Coordinates of N, CA and C and ligand atoms in Angstrom, one line a residue:
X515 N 13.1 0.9 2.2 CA 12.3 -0.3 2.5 C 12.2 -1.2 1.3
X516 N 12.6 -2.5 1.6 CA 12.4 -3.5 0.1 C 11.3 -3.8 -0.5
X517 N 11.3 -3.5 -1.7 CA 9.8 -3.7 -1.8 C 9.0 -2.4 -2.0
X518 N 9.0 -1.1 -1.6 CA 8.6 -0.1 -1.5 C 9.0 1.5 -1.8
X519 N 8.9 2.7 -2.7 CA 9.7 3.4 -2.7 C 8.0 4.2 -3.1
X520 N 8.5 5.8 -2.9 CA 7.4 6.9 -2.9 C 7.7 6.9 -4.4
X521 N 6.1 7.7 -5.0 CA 6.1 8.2 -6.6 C 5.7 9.3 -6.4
X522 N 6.3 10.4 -7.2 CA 6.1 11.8 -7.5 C 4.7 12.0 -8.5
X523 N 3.6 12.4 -7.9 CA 2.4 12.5 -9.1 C 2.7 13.8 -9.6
X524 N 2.6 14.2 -11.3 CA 2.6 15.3 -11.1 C 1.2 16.0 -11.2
X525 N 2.3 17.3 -10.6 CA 1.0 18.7 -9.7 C 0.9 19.9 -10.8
X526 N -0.7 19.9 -11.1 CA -1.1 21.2 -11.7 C -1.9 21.8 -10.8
X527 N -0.6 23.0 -10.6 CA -0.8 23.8 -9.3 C -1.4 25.8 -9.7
X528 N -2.4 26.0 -9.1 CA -2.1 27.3 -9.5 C -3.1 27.8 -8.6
X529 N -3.6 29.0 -9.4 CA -5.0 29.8 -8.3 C -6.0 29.3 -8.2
X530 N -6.4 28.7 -9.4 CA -7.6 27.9 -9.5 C -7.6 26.3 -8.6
X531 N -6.4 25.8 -8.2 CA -6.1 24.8 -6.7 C -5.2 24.0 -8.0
X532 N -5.6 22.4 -7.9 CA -4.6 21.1 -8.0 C -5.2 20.2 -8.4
X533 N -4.5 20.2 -9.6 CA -4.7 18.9 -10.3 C -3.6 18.0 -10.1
X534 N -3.9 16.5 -9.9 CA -2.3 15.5 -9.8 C -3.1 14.2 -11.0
X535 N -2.7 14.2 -11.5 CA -2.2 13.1 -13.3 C -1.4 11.5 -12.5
X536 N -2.2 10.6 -12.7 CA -2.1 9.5 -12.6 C -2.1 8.6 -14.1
X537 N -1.3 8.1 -14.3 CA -1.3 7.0 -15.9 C -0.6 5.6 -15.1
X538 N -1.4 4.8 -15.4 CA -1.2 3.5 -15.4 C 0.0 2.9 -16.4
X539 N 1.1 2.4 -16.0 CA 2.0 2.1 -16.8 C 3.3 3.1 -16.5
X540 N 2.8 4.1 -16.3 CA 3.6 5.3 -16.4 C 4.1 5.8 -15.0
X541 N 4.0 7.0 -14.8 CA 3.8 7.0 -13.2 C 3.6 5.8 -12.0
X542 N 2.9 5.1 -12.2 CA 2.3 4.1 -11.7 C 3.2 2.2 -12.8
X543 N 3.8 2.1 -11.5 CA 4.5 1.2 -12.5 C 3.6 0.0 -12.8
X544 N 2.4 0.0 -12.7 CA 1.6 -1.1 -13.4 C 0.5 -0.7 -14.1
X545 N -0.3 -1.9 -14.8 CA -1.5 -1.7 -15.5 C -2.6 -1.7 -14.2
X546 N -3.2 -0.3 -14.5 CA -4.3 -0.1 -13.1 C -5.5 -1.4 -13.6
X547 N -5.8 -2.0 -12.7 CA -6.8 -2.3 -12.7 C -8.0 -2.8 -11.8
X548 N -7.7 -2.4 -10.6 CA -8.8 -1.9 -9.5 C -8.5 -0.3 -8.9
X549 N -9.7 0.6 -8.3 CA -9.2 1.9 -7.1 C -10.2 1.3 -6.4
X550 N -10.1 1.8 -5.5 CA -10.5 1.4 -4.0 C -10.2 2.9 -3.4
X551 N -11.1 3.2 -2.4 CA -10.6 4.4 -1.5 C -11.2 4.1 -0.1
X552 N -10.5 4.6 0.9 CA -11.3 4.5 2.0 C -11.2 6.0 3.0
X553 N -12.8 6.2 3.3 CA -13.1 7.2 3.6 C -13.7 6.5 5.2
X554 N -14.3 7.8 6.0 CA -15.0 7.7 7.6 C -14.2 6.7 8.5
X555 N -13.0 6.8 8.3 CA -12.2 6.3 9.4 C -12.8 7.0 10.7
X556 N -12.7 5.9 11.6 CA -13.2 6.5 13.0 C -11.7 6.9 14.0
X557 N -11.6 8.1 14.5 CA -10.1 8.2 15.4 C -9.8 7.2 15.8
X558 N -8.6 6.8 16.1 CA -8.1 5.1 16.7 C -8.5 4.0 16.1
X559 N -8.8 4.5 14.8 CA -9.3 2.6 14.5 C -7.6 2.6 13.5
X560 N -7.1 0.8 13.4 CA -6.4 1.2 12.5 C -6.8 -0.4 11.5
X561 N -6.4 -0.1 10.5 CA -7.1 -1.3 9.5 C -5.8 -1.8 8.7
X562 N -5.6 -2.2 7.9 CA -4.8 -3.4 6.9 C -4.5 -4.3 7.6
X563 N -3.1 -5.0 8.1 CA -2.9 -5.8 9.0 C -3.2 -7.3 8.3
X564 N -2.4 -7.2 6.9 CA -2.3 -8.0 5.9 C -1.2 -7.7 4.8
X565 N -1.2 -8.5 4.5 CA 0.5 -8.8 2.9 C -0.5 -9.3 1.9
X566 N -0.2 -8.9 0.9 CA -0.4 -9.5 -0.2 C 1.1 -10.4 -1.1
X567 N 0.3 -11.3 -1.9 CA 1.4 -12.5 -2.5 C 1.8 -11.9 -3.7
X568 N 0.5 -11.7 -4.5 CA 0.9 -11.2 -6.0 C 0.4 -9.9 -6.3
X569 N 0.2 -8.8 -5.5 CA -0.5 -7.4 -5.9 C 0.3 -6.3 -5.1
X570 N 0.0 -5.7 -6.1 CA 1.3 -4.2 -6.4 C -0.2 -3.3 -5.8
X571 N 0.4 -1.8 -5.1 CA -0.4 -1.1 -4.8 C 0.4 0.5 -5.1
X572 N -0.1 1.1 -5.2 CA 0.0 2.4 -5.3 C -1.4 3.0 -3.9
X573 N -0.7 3.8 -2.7 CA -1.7 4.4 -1.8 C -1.7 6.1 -2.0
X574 N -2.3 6.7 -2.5 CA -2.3 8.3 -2.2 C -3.4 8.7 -0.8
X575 N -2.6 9.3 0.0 CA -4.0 10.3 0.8 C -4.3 11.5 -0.3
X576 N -5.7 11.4 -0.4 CA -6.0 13.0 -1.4 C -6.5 13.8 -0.4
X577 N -6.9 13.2 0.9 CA -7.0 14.9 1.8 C -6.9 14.3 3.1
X578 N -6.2 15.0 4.1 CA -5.8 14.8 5.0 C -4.6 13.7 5.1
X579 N -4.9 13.1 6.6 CA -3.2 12.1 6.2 C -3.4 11.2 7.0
X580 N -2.7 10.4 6.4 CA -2.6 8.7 7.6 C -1.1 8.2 7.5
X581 N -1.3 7.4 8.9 CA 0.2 6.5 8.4 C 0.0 5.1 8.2
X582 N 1.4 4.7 7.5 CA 1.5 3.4 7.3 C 2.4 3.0 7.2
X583 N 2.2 1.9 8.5 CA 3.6 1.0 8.8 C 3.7 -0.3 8.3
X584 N 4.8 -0.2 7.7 CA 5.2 -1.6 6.4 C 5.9 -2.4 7.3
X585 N 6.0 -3.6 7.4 CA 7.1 -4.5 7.9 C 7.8 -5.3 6.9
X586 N 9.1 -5.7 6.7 CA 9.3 -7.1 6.2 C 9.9 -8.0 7.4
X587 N 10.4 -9.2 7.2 CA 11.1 -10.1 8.4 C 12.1 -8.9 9.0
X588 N 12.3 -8.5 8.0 CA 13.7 -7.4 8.4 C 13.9 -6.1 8.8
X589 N 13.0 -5.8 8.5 CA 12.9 -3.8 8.0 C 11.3 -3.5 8.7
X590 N 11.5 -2.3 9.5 CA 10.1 -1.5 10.0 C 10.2 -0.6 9.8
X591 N 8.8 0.5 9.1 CA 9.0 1.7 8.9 C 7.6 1.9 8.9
X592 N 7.5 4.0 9.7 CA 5.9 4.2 9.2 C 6.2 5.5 8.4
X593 N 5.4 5.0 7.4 CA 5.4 6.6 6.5 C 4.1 7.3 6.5
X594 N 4.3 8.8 7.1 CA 2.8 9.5 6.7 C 2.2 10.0 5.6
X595 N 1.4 9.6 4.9 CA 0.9 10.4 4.0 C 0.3 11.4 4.1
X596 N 0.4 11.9 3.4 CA -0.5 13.8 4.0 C -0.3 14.8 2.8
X597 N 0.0 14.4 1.4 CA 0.2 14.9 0.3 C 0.0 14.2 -1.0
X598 N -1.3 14.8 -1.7 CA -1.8 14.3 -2.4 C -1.0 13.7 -3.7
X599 N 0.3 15.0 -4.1 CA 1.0 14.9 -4.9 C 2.2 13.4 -4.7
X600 N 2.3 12.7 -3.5 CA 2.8 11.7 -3.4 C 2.5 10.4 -3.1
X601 N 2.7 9.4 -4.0 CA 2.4 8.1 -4.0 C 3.1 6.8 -2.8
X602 N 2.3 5.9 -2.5 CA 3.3 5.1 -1.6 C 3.2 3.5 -2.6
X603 N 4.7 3.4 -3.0 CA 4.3 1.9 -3.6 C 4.7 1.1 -3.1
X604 N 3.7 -0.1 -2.6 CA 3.9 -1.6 -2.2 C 3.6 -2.7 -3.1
X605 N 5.0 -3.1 -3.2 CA 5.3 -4.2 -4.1 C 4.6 -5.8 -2.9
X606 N 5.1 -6.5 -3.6 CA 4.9 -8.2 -2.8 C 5.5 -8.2 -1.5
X607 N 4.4 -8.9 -0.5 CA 4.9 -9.2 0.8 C 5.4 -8.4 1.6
X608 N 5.0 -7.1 1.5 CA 5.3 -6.3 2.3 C 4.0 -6.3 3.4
X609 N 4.2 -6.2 4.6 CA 3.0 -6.5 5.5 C 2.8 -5.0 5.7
X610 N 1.4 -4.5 5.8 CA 1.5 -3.2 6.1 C 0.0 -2.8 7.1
X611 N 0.2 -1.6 7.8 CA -1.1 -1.0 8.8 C -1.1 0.3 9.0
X612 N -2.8 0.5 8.3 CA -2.7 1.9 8.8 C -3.6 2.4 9.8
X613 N -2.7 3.5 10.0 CA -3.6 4.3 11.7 C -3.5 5.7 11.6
X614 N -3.7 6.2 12.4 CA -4.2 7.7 12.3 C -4.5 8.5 11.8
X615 N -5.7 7.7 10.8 CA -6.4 8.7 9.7 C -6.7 10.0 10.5
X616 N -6.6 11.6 9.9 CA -7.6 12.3 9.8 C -9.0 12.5 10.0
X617 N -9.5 13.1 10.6 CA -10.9 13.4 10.4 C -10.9 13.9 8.7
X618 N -12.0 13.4 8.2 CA -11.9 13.7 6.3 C -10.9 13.0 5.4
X619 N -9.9 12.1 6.4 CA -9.0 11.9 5.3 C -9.3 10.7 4.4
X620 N -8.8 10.6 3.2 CA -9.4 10.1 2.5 C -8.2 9.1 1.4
X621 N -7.8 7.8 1.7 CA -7.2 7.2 1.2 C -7.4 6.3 -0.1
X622 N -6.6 7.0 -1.2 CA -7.1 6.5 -2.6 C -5.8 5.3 -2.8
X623 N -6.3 4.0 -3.4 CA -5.2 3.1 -3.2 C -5.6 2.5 -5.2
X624 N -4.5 2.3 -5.6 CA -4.4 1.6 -7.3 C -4.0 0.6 -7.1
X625 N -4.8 -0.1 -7.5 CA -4.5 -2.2 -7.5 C -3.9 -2.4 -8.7
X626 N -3.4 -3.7 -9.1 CA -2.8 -4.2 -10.0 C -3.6 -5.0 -10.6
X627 N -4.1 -5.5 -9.7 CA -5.0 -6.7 -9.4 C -6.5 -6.7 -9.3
X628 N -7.0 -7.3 -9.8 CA -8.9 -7.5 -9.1 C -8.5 -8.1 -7.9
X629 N -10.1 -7.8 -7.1 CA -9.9 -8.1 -5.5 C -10.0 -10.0 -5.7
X630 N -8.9 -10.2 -5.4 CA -8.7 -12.0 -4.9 C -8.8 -12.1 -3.1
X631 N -9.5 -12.7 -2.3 CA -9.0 -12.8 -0.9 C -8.0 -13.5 -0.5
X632 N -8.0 -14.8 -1.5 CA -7.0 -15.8 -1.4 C -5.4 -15.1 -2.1
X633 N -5.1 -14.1 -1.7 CA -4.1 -13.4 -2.9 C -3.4 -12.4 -1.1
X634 N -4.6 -12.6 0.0 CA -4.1 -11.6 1.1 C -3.2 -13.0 1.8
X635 N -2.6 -12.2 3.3 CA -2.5 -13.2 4.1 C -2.2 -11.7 5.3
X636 N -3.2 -12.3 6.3 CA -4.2 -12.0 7.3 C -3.4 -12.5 8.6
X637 N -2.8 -13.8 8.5 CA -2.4 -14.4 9.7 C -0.6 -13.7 9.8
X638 N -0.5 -12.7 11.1 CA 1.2 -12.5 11.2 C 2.3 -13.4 11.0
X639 N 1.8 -15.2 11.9 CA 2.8 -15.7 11.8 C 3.1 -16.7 10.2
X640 N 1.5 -16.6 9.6 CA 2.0 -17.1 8.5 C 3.1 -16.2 7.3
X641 N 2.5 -15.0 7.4 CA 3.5 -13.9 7.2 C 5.0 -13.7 7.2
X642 N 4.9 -14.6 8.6 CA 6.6 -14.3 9.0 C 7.1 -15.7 8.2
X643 N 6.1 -16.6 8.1 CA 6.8 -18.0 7.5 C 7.1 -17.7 5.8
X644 N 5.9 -17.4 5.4 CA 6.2 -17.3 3.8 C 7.2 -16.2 3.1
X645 N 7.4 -14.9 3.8 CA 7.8 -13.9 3.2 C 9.7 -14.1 3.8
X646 N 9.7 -14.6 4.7 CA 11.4 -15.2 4.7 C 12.0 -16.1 3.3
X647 N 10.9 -17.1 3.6 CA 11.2 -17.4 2.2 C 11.0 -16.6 1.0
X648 N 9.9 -16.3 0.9 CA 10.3 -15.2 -0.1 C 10.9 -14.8 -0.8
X649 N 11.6 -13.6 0.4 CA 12.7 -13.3 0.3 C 14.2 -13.9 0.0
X650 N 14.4 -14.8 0.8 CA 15.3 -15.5 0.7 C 16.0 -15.7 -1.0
X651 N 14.6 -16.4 -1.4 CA 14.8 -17.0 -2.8 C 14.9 -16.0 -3.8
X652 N 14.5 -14.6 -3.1 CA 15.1 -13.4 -4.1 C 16.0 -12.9 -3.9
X653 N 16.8 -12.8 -2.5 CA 18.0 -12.9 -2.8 C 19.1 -13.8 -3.5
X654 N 18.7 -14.8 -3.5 CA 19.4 -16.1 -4.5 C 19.5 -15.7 -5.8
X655 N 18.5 -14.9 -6.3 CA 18.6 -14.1 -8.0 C 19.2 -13.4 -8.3
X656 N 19.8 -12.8 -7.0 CA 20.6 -11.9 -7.2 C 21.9 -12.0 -7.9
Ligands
TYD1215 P1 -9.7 -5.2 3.6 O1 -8.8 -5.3 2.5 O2 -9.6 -6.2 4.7 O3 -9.6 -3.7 4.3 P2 -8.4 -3.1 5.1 O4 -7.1 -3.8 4.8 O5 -8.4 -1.6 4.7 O6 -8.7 -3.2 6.6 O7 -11.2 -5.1 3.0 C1 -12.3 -4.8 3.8 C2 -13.5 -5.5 3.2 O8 -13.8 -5.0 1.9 C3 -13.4 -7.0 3.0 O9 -14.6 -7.6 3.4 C4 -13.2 -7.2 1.6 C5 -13.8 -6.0 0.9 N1 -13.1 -5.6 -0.3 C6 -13.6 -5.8 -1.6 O10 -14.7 -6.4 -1.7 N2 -13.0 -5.3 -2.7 C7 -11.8 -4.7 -2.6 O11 -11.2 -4.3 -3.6 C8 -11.2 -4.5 -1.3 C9 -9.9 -3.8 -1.1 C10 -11.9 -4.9 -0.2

């Protein structure tokens, strides 16, 4: 998916349970500077159902699991999270929605960014207008 690939957190694993090591810069290909988590999802609800223009995310579930389906003009995919040890990163204009949280599950998300609203976009079809372009013009760089 463009725009998107999994990150390996590493796992300190043993008798005593799990530790997973997050560094900003490192692991996490930006400078953190918001978390956000979302907890008491209700069964059937599902929430994002927005792109961001200029903000990079890293999503971990730390317990239990949800999915989340990315779109671009081009590409559809849902990936489930359900492993703490693995990161989901969303780069620019990737449209994304998640659904079937767990009972307890608990979604830890790393911003790039402070919260801007004017930074989301909310409306699908504006979505579909700006992110062609977008894209477009990043394939032109190529
Ligand atoms: P929103 O991003 O719409 O949630 P989701 O995409 O998971 O459905 O945010 C929900 C509300 O929380 C909205 O009123 C804005 C507020 N909010 C903040 O104040 N700061 C934040 O960092 C985030 C992510 C949301």
């Amino acid at each position: 998916m463009i725009n998107c690939k999994m990150i390996d957190m590493p796992a300190f694993a043993g008798e005593y349970g799990q530790l997973n090591a997050i560094e900003g810069g490192h692991n996490v290909p930006f400078k953190i500077q918001r978390v956000y988590y979302i907890t008491k999802v209700p069964k059937n609800v599902m929430r994002g159902f927005h792109s961001h223009r200029a903000l990079e995310q890293v999503l971990l579930c730390v317990n239990g699991s949800v999915k989340i389906r990315l779109k671009t003009p081009s590409q559809e995919e849902v990936v489930e999270l359900n492993d703490p040890s693995k990161g989901l990163y969303i780069g620019y204009m990737v449209w994304r929605e998640m659904f079937d949280f767990t009972k307890g599950a608990v979604l830890l998300v790393l911003a790039s960014q402070h919260y801007t609203e004017t930074d989301y976009i909310r409306d699908y079809a504006q979505y579909l207008q700006e992110s062609r372009k977008y894209f477009k013009e990043e394939d032109l760089k190529k």
